[in-house]
Amino acid sequence: MAQNREEMPLDVLFVGGGPANLAGAVHLMNLAKEKGLELEVGVIEKGDIIGAHSLSGAILDPIALKELVPDYMEKGCPIEETECRDEFYFFTKNSQYSVPFTPKYMHNKGCHIVSLSKFTRWLGELAENAGVNIFPGFAGTEVLYDSDTTGVLGVATGDKGVDKEGKQKSNFEPGIELTAKVTVFGEGPKGSLIRDIGEKMGIFSGKMPQVFETAIKEVIELPESSPFLSGDTTVIHSFGYPFGLHTKGGGFLYRMKDSMVALGLVVGLDYEDSGLEPYHAFLDYKKHPVIEEVIMGGKVLQQGAKTLSAGGYYTMPKLAVNGALFVGDSASMLNIQRLKGIHTAMKSGMLAAESIISAFEKDDYTVTTLSEYETKVEQSFIMKELKAARNFTQALSKHGVSQFVHVGAQFITGGRGIFDKMPIEEDSSTLEKMTPAQVKMLETPSAREFDGELYIDKLTGVYRSGTQHEEDQPCHLIVHDLNICAGECYDHYRNPCTRFCPGQVYEIEDSGGTRRLKLNPSNCLHCKTCEIKDPFKNITWTCPEGGGGPNFSIT
Amino acid sequence: MDIVVLVKQVPDTEALIQIAGDGVSIKTDNIKWVMNPYDEFAVEEALQIRDANEGTVTILTMGTDKAVETIRTALAMGADQGVLINDPAAEGSDGLAVAKILAAALKDIPYDLIIAGQRGVDDDGYQVGAAVAEYMGIPQASLVIKEEISDGKIKCDCSIEGGTVVTEAPLPVLFTTQRGLNEPRYASLPGIMKAKKKPLDQKTLADIGIDPSTVGLANRKVKIKALNPPPERKAVKMIEGETPEELAAALIKVLHEEAKVV
Ligand SMILES: Cc1cc2nc3c(=O)[nH]c(=O)nc-3n(C[C@H](O)[C@H](O)[C@H](O)COP(=O)(O)OP(=O)(O)OC[C@H]3O[C@@H](n4cnc5c(N)ncnc54)[C@H](O)[C@@H]3O)c2cc1C
């Protein structure tokens, strides 16, 4: 531990204010109260308020919520639509085919449509009322280990008030060492602290590589007269266009309250086409006749992007170590087959809470007691769902029609499919080198029209995400070798970071033949696609000064 | 030195602001509320003065239940206590009525100095600070970028167009802040924990002797007729060029041909 930082001891620390940890914190307080335990519990969240960095679909399976807050409706849980009535399509460029047989896992009976940002804000209030210390605006930037790195002691928060050069400003505020008997990591997909724990304690070793998908999402306000607002359908899912059968991905459109809809496009980050620009694919998706008909006349209120962890079962890390537990998307618990991770995240947080109570009862915070959590996860619906979906992402990575054969076989066999334990390739290694024809296409982009209302360019999108960072701070995106950018990466891939980043953080400046990577870290939407997809693994994402980043409120 | 800071909770200007159906207010459901940025300067300056001279810093706010968060933020920065005037009858008051309410509350709080933000970034009224000083009958200095206290007097550098005016007045004084006064500190984690235990008094209009029928929305002297959103921000255009001369020439060209302003 660094010597000059103050220590603040807690009993339990939750890192990340997403549904996993907030459900965990509420459940922990409820259980502690029942048992007469007095616990000092804290949640740190890098967003400026709870919900500011929450972006999801989202169709909520209320299974865990019902257990946590049985009277959630009466308690004012913010629900956009109580019922999901689905349509499921295969899109071609100008047409669509209704999928006649919707697999069971795509049914959303009994589920609700929510805005995750509103939902986590509500969970945060419940937690605060239950006595949890909520600390928004604080990023965990360093894991504190015991001397031989066999256990986690807590997390240090980042310094604030440091300038671009790394010098202290007049309002410098040093980070704090938050120590706890148990630290719960719920950083969502691609957590920056769990990465370090992976390296130091090997929790991911022996597992298949973590893989991800990235989504761009908008909340659009429709004219009140829009027929979709009064129609029967509340949910439209699609696959196919704007992707072919080579790239996995799909679109979603959900009806919300107050004449709004949530619209998003998800792309598997194992895509191969170096020229692919997810933001452009999203714009194309918005122009598909089915979608355009719904959103016509609308206005984009908010835009954002986020990744989701897609690997599931075979990529799950070890869930407990001495002094720490891993929950939600950080532990690969999203069910990619259902495109749902909120319910599994919440349940995992709650199971973590139960094991933490056991640890306090036994006064033993080592993996001996904490691994009870692993057993509980194994016995819960989380594992049942993840096992059934264990080969799903792999099947969709297959090209052409063979993906349907695999998906179909898995459906019939309860997840086993044609081969079980289908291998997973790391997202950073799937890009194919650009052909001269592709380069040519990149150099002659098709013109796109933006009206500033319904169709907006990337930078307007960043503006609509409310993203704000302290400008005078060290760059939070670490590019390890700039020579790669100007050389090899340009030559083979034409710098895909300039395309896959939905916030236009990366630009290549070309002055008289010398190329240089230019970074606009203030635009960063915290989606972390860059760290995942860069073909040279040349980018590391770290937390910027706490409070910085998007200001989502309805996503 | 006892200092009172007048603080207001306002919507974050970067948050999604939408005009409500009535056309004269904004939708408040999904708004992020923050401390008025000019009040952050006020809190910071108060803390620095207190730390150099001893004494206390009291945060005085008029607002709803939510405003407790903003007072807690100020307490977490280091203020000693908070007073919230929280009464549904006060909601929608105009600048003058807010000042009247704050002035009434100040009768029960000892002070040598009052600091306020120059304006709330929500209504941009610029009135409350000045009107409170008038109600209290004390000297005021506005748009202060530097102050110095000695021998019971305060010297203020007040910013004016293109320069500063240096004023001096005997305490007690009210001054309002301008950007540049200081760099507000962050609320620290231990500060946030301590803030939970600091005193925070809530009072109604009756508690401070204000007749509800003289304030609030219905009794505004100035009524809001309409709210209009600002024009959309356009994309930035980067001027290309190698040398300063080239850049200047390119800029002139754009200003002349595209923006048509020169
Ligand atoms: C576009 C999209 C659509 C989706 N649709 C659905 C759906 O319809 N239904 C469904 O159930 N699921 C859906 N999901 C998945 C679901 O959103 C996630 O599974 C869920 O949010 C995971 O919860 P979590 O708590 O594990 O992580 P997150 O929700 O990601 O929360 C993690 C939090 O931790 C914070 N954090 C991270 N690192 C740090 C740090 N070092 N210090 C401090 N704070 C930190 C982050 O800012 C964030 O607020 C979707 C996801 C996306 C992106």
GROMACS .gro file of C-alpha atoms in nm, chain A residues 6 8 48-49 118 121 133 135 138 157 160-161 170-171 173 176 178 221 299 301-302 463-464 468 511 545 551 553-554, chain B residues 12 14-16 18 27 29-34 66 183-190 192-193 196 232-233 235 238 242:
model
   58
    6GLU     CA    1  -0.546   0.775   0.440
    8MET     CA    2  -1.088   0.420   0.570
   48ASP     CA    3  -2.114   1.122  -1.094
   49ILE     CA    4  -2.439   0.980  -0.959
  118LYS     CA    5  -3.354   0.487  -1.374
  121ARG     CA    6  -3.099   0.509  -0.934
  133ASN     CA    7  -2.289   0.454   0.229
  135PHE     CA    8  -2.014   0.714  -0.281
  138PHE     CA    9  -1.525   0.773  -0.680
  157THR     CA   10  -0.972   0.535  -0.500
  160LYS     CA   11  -0.842   1.397  -0.781
  161GLY     CA   12  -0.706   1.731  -0.886
  170SER     CA   13  -0.442   2.351  -0.585
  171ASN     CA   14  -0.751   2.139  -0.519
  173GLU     CA   15  -0.740   1.545  -0.316
  176ILE     CA   16  -0.822   0.688  -0.005
  178LEU     CA   17  -1.086   0.171   0.138
  221GLU     CA   18  -3.891   1.067  -2.818
  299LYS     CA   19  -3.591   1.313  -3.169
  301LEU     CA   20  -3.290   1.251  -2.641
  302GLN     CA   21  -2.993   1.049  -2.526
  463TYR     CA   22  -2.295   1.552  -2.663
  464ARG     CA   23  -2.632   1.381  -2.610
  468GLN     CA   24  -1.800   1.534  -1.936
  511SER     CA   25   0.039   1.581  -4.180
  545GLU     CA   26  -1.097   1.109  -1.240
  551ASN     CA   27  -2.442   1.136  -1.769
  553SER     CA   28  -3.043   0.928  -1.705
  554ILE     CA   29  -3.294   0.741  -1.923
  567ASP     CA   30  -2.677   2.011  -1.400
  569GLU     CA   31  -2.508   1.916  -1.900
  570ALA     CA   32  -2.801   1.697  -1.798
  571LEU     CA   33  -3.090   1.626  -2.029
  573GLN     CA   34  -3.659   1.913  -2.139
  582LYS     CA   35  -3.926   1.823  -1.652
  584ASP     CA   36  -3.796   1.346  -1.314
  585ASN     CA   37  -3.467   1.244  -1.466
  586ILE     CA   38  -3.256   1.545  -1.390
  587LYS     CA   39  -2.925   1.539  -1.216
  588TRP     CA   40  -2.917   1.797  -0.937
  589VAL     CA   41  -2.593   1.964  -0.839
  621LYS     CA   42  -3.370   1.679  -0.246
  738GLU     CA   43  -1.058   2.620  -0.739
  739PRO     CA   44  -1.327   2.447  -0.531
  740ARG     CA   45  -1.211   2.140  -0.342
  741TYR     CA   46  -1.355   1.794  -0.392
  742ALA     CA   47  -1.562   1.631  -0.122
  743SER     CA   48  -1.340   1.357   0.020
  744LEU     CA   49  -1.461   1.014   0.127
  745PRO     CA   50  -1.388   1.075   0.496
  747ILE     CA   51  -1.868   1.251   0.320
  748MET     CA   52  -1.876   1.013   0.616
  751LYS     CA   53  -2.361   1.252   0.776
  787GLU     CA   54  -2.858   2.322  -3.098
  788ARG     CA   55  -2.483   2.329  -3.075
  790ALA     CA   56  -2.031   2.061  -3.483
  793MET     CA   57  -1.112   2.246  -3.712
  797GLU     CA   58   0.080   2.417  -4.103
   0.00000   0.00000   0.00000
